[in-house]
Short mmCIF file of C-alpha atoms and ligand atoms in Angstrom, two decimals:
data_model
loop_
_atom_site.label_atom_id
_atom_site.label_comp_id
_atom_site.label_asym_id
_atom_site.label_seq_id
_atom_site.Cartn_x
_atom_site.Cartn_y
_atom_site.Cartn_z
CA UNK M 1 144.41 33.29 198.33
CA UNK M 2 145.01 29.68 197.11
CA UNK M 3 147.95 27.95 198.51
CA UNK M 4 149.53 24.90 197.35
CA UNK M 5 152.31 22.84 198.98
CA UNK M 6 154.59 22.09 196.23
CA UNK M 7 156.81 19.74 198.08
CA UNK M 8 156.18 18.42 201.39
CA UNK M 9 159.81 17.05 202.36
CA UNK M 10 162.75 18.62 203.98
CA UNK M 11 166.52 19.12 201.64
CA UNK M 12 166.91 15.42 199.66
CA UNK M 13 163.40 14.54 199.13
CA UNK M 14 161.59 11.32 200.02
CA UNK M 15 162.95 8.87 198.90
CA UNK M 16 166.62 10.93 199.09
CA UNK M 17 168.88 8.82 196.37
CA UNK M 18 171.14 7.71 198.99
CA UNK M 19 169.27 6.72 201.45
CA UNK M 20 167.60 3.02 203.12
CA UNK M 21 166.02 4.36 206.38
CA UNK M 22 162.81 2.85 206.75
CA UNK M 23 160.63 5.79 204.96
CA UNK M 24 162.72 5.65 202.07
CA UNK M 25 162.79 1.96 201.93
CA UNK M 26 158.87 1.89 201.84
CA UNK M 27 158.31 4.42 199.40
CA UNK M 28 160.79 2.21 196.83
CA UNK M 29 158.84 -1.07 197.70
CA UNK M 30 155.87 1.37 196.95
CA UNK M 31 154.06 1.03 200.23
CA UNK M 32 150.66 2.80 200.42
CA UNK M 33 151.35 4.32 203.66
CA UNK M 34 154.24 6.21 202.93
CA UNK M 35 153.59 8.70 200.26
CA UNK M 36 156.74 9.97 197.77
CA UNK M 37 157.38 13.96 198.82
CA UNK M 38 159.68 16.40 196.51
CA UNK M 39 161.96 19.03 198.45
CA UNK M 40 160.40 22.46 200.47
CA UNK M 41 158.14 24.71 198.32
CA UNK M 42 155.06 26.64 198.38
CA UNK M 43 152.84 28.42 195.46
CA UNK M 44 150.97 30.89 196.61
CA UNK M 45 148.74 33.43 194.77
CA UNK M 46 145.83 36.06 194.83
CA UNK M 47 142.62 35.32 192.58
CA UNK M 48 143.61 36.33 189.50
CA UNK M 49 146.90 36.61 189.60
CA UNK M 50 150.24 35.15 189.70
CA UNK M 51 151.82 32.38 191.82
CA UNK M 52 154.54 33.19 194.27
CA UNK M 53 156.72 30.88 194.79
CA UNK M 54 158.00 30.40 198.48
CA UNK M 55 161.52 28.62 198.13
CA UNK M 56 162.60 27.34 194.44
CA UNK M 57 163.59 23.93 195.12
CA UNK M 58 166.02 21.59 193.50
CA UNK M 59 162.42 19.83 192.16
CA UNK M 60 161.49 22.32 190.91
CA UNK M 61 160.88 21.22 187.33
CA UNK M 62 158.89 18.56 188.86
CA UNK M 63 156.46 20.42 190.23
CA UNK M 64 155.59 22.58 187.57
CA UNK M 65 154.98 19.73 185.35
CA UNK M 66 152.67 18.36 188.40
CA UNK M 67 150.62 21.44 188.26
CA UNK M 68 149.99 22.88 184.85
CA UNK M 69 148.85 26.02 186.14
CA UNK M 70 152.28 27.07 186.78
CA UNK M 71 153.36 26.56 183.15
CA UNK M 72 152.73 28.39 179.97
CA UNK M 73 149.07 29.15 179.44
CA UNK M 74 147.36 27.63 176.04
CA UNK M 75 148.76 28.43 173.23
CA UNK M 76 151.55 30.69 174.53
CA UNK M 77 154.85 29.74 172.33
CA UNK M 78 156.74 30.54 176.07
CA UNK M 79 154.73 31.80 179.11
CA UNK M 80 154.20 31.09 183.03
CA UNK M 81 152.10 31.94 185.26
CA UNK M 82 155.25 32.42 188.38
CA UNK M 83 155.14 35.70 189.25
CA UNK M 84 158.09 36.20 191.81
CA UNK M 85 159.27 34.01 194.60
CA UNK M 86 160.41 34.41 197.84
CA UNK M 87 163.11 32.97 199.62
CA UNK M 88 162.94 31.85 203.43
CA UNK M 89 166.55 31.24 203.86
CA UNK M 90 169.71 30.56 201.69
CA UNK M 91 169.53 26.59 202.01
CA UNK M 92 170.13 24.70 198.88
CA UNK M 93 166.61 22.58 199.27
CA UNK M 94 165.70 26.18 198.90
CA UNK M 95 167.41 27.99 196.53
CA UNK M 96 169.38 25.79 194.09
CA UNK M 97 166.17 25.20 191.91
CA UNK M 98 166.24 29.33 190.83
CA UNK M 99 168.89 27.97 188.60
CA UNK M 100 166.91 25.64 186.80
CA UNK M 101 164.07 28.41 185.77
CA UNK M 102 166.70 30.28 184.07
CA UNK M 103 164.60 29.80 180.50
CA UNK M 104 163.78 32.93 179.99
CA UNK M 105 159.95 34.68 180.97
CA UNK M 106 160.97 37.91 183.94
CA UNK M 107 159.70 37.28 187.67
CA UNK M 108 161.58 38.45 190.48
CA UNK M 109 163.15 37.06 193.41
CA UNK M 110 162.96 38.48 197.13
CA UNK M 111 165.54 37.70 199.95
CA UNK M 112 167.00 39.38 202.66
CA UNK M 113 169.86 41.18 202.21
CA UNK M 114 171.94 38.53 204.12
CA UNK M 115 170.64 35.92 201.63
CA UNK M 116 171.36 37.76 198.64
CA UNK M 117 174.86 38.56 199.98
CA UNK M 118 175.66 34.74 200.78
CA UNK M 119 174.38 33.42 197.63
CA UNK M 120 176.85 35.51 196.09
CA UNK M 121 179.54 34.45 197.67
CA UNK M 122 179.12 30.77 197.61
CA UNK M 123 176.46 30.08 194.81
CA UNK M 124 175.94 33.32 192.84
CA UNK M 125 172.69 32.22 191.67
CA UNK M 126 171.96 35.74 190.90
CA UNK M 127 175.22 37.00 188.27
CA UNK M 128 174.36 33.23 186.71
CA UNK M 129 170.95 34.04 186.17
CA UNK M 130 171.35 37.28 184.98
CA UNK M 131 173.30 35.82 181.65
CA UNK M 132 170.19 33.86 180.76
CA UNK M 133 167.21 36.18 182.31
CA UNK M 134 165.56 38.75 183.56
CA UNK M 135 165.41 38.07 187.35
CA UNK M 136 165.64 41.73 189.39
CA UNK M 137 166.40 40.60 192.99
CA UNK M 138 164.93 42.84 195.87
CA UNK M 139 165.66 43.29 198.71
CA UNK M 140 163.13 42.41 201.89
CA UNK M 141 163.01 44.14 205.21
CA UNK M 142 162.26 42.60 207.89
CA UNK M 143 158.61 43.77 209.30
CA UNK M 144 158.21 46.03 206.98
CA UNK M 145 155.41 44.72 204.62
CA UNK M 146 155.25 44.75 200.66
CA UNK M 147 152.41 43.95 197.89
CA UNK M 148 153.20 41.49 195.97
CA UNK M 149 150.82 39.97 193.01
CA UNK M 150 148.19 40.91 194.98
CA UNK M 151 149.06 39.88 198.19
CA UNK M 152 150.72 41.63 201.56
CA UNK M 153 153.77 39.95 202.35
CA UNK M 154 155.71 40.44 205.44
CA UNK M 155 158.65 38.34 206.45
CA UNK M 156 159.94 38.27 210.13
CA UNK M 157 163.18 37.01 211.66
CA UNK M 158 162.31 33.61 213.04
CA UNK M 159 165.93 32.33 213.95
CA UNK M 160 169.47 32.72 213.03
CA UNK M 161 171.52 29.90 211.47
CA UNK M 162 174.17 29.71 209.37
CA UNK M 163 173.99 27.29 205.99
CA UNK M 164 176.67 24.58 206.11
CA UNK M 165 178.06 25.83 202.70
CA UNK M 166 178.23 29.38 203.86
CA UNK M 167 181.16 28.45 206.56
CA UNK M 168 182.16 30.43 209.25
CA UNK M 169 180.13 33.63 210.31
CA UNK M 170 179.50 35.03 213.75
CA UNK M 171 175.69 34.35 214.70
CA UNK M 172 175.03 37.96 215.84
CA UNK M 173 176.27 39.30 212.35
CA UNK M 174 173.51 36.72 210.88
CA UNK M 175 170.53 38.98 210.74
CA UNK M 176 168.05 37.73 208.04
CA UNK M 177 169.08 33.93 208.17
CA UNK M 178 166.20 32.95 208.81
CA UNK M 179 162.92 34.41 207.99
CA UNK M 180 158.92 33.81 208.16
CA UNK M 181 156.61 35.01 205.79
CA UNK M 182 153.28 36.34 206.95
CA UNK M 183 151.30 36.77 203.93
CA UNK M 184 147.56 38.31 203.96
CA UNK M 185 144.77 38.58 200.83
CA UNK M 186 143.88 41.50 201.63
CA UNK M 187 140.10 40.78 199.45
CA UNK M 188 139.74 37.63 201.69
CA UNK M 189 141.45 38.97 204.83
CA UNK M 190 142.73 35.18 204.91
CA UNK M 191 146.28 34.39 206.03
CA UNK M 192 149.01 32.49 205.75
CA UNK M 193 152.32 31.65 207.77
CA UNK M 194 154.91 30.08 206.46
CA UNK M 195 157.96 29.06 208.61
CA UNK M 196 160.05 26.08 207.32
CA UNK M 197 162.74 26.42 209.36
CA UNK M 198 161.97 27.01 213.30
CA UNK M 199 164.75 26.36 215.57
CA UNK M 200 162.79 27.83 218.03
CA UNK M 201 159.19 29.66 219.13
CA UNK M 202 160.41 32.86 219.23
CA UNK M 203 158.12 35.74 220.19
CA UNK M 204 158.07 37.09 216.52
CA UNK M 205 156.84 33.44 215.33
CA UNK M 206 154.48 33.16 217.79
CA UNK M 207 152.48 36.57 216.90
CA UNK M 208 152.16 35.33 213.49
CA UNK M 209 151.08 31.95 214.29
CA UNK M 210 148.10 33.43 216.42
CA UNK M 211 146.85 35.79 213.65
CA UNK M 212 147.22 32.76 210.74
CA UNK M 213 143.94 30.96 209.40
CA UNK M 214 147.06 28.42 207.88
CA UNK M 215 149.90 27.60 209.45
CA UNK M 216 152.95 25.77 207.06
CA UNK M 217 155.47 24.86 210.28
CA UNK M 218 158.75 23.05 209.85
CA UNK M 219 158.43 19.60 210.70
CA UNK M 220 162.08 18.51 209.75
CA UNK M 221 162.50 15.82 212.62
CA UNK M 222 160.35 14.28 215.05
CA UNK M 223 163.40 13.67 217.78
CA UNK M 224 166.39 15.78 218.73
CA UNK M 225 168.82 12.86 218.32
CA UNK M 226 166.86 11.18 214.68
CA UNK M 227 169.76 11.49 212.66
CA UNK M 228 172.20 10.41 215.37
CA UNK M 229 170.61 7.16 216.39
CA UNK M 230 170.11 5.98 213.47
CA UNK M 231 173.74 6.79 212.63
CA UNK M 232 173.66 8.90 209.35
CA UNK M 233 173.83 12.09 210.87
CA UNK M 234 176.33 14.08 214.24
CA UNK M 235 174.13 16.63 214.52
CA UNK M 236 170.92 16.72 216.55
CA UNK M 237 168.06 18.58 215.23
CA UNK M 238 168.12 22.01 216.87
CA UNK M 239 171.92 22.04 215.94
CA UNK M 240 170.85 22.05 212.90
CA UNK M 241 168.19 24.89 213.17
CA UNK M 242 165.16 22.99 213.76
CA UNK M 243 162.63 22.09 216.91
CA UNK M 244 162.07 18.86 216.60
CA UNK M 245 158.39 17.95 216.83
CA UNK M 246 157.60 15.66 219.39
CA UNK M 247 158.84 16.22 223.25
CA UNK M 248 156.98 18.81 226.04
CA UNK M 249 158.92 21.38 224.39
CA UNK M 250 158.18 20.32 220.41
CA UNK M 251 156.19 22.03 218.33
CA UNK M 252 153.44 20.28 218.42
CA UNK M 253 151.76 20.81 221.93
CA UNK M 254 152.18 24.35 221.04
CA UNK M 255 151.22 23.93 217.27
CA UNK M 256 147.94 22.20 218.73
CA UNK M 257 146.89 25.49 220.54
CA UNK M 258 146.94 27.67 218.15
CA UNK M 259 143.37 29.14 216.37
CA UNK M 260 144.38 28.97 212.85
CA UNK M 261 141.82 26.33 210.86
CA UNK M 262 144.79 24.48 209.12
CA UNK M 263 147.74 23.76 210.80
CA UNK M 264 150.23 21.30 208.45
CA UNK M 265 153.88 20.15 208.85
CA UNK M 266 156.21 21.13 205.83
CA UNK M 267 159.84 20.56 205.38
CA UNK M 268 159.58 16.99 206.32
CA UNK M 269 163.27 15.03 206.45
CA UNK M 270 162.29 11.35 205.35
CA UNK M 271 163.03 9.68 208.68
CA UNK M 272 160.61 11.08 210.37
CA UNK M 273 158.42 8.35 211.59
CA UNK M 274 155.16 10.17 211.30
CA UNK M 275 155.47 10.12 206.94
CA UNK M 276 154.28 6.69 207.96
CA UNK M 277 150.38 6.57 208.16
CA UNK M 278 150.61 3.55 209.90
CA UNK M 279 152.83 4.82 212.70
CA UNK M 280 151.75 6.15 216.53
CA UNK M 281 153.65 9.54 215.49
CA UNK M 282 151.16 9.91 212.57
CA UNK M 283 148.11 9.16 214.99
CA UNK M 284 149.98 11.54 217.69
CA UNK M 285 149.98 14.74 215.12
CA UNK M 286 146.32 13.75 213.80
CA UNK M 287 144.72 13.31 216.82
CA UNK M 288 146.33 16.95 218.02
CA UNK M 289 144.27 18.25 214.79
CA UNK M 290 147.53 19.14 212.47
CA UNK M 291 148.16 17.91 209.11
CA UNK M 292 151.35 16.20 207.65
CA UNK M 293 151.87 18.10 204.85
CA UNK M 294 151.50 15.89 201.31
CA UNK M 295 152.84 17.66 198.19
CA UNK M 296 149.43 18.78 196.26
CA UNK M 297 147.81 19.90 199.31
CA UNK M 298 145.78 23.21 198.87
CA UNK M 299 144.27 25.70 201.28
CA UNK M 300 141.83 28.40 200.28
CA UNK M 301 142.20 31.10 202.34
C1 MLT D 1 168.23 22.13 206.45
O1 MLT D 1 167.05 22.41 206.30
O2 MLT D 1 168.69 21.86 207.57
C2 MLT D 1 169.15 22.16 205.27
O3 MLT D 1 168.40 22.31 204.10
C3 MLT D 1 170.01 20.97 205.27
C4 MLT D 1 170.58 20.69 203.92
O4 MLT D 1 169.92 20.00 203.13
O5 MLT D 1 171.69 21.16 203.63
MN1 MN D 2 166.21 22.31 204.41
ZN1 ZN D 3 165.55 8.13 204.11
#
């Protein structure tokens, strides 16, 4: 299976439009140690067929045009090669770009039933889409696997957390919120996790991770507090559904451990000090032998 890291950064991109923290600031005084990521998505796809697409992000467009082989093939008059996607959660960094593929040419889309049900309510994606395209939704149960385009794909619950734009909803009754996607070639035997949002190593996350060749972990924030002190943000990290990085309990001592061959940050927010190649939290993550994730980046597994 090929896999290819569509874009690198966390919800607003990097640089994020609104934003002067010091990562942003570098990339627009085009610094050569701070590379320019587009918002969470992965292409996966078997040889031979397909890409999946793992989150649809608002750059979506982008990306395509970045690599051709998602687009029409030669002399098609309209054609892609996207086969289906897959949605991790119902965050708009993650699902707001379906809208923009809405030209036409069928693939499906895969949620949980929790995701389906809150896109409907609060960005109904899915009765949108359906006025311009043939997009059947299905429905994915949790660890119970399915082929898709060639590939075994089995999502797990990884944590529960509710979007901001979903509003109010009791955390027990948010089954699905969450999910990570275990995905096996089953002509290679190679395999992939995928887990862009981690608030936590739960058990379920952690079986994965040991079975992975190529492990795609969140990597939102480096501290707890990174929003808070540098004052554009009230919310520390896990609050907001995601173990930060750094810290005896981070992901990264643990991320260090594991087997798997590639093990690369995704779902980077830009102020995370290690985008910076320059910076000790760059040298901290290199020198523990995982990757920060740079859009383009593909693993052949
Ligand atoms: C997140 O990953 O925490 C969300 O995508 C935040 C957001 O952009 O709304
Ligand atoms: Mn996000
Ligand atoms: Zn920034």
């Amino acid at each position: 299976m090929r896999v290819r890291i569509l874009g690198s950064a966390a919800g607003g991109g990097l640089p994020q439009w609104n934003c002067g923290c010091a990562n942003c600031a570098a990339v627009r005084a085009g610094s050569a140690y701070v590379l320019p990521r587009t918002q969470s998505s992965v292409a996966v796809r078997a040889k031979g067929q397909g890409w999946l697409l793992l989150n649809v992000s608002p750059d979506i467009r982008q990306q395509i045009l970045a690599c051709p082989e998602l687009g029409p093939a030669a002399n098609e008059a309209r054609g892609t090669r996207i086969a289906g996607c897959v949605l991790t959660d119902a965050e708009l960094d993650h699902t707001a770009g379906l809208l923009l593929l809405r030209e036409g040419c069928e693939f499906g889309i895969n949620s949980t039933p929790l995701v389906r049900s809150w896109l409907n309510r609060c960005l109904p994606v899915e009765p949108i889409l359906n006025q311009f395209a043939v997009r059947p939704w299905t429905n994915l149960e949790l660890n119970v696997p399915r082929e898709s385009a060639g590939l075994r794909i089995r999502a797990f619950e990884v944590d529960r957390h509710i979007p901001k734009f979903v509003g109010d909803c009791p955390i027990e009754n948010a089954v699905g919120s969450v999910i990570g996607l275990h995905i096996t070639d089953p002509r290679t035997g190679g395999s992939l996790l995928y887990a862009p949002c981690v608030g936590s190593l739960s058990e379920p996350l952690r079986a994965a991770a040991a079975q992975a060749d190529c492990v795609l972990l969140d990597g939102t924030f480096w501290t707890d507090d990174e929003l808070m002190r540098l004052g554009i943000g009230t919310r520390t990290a896990r609050q907001m559904g995601h173990l930060p990085v750094s810290g005896a309990d981070g992901s990264l001592p643990w991320l260090a451990t594991l087997p798997a061959a590639q093990r690369v940050y995704v779902h980077i927010n830009n102020t995370n000090p290690m985008l910076n190649r320059q910076s000790v939290e760059y040298g901290a993550v290199v020198e523990n032998g995982v990757r920060v994730g740079v859009d383009g980046d593909v693993f052949d597994l």
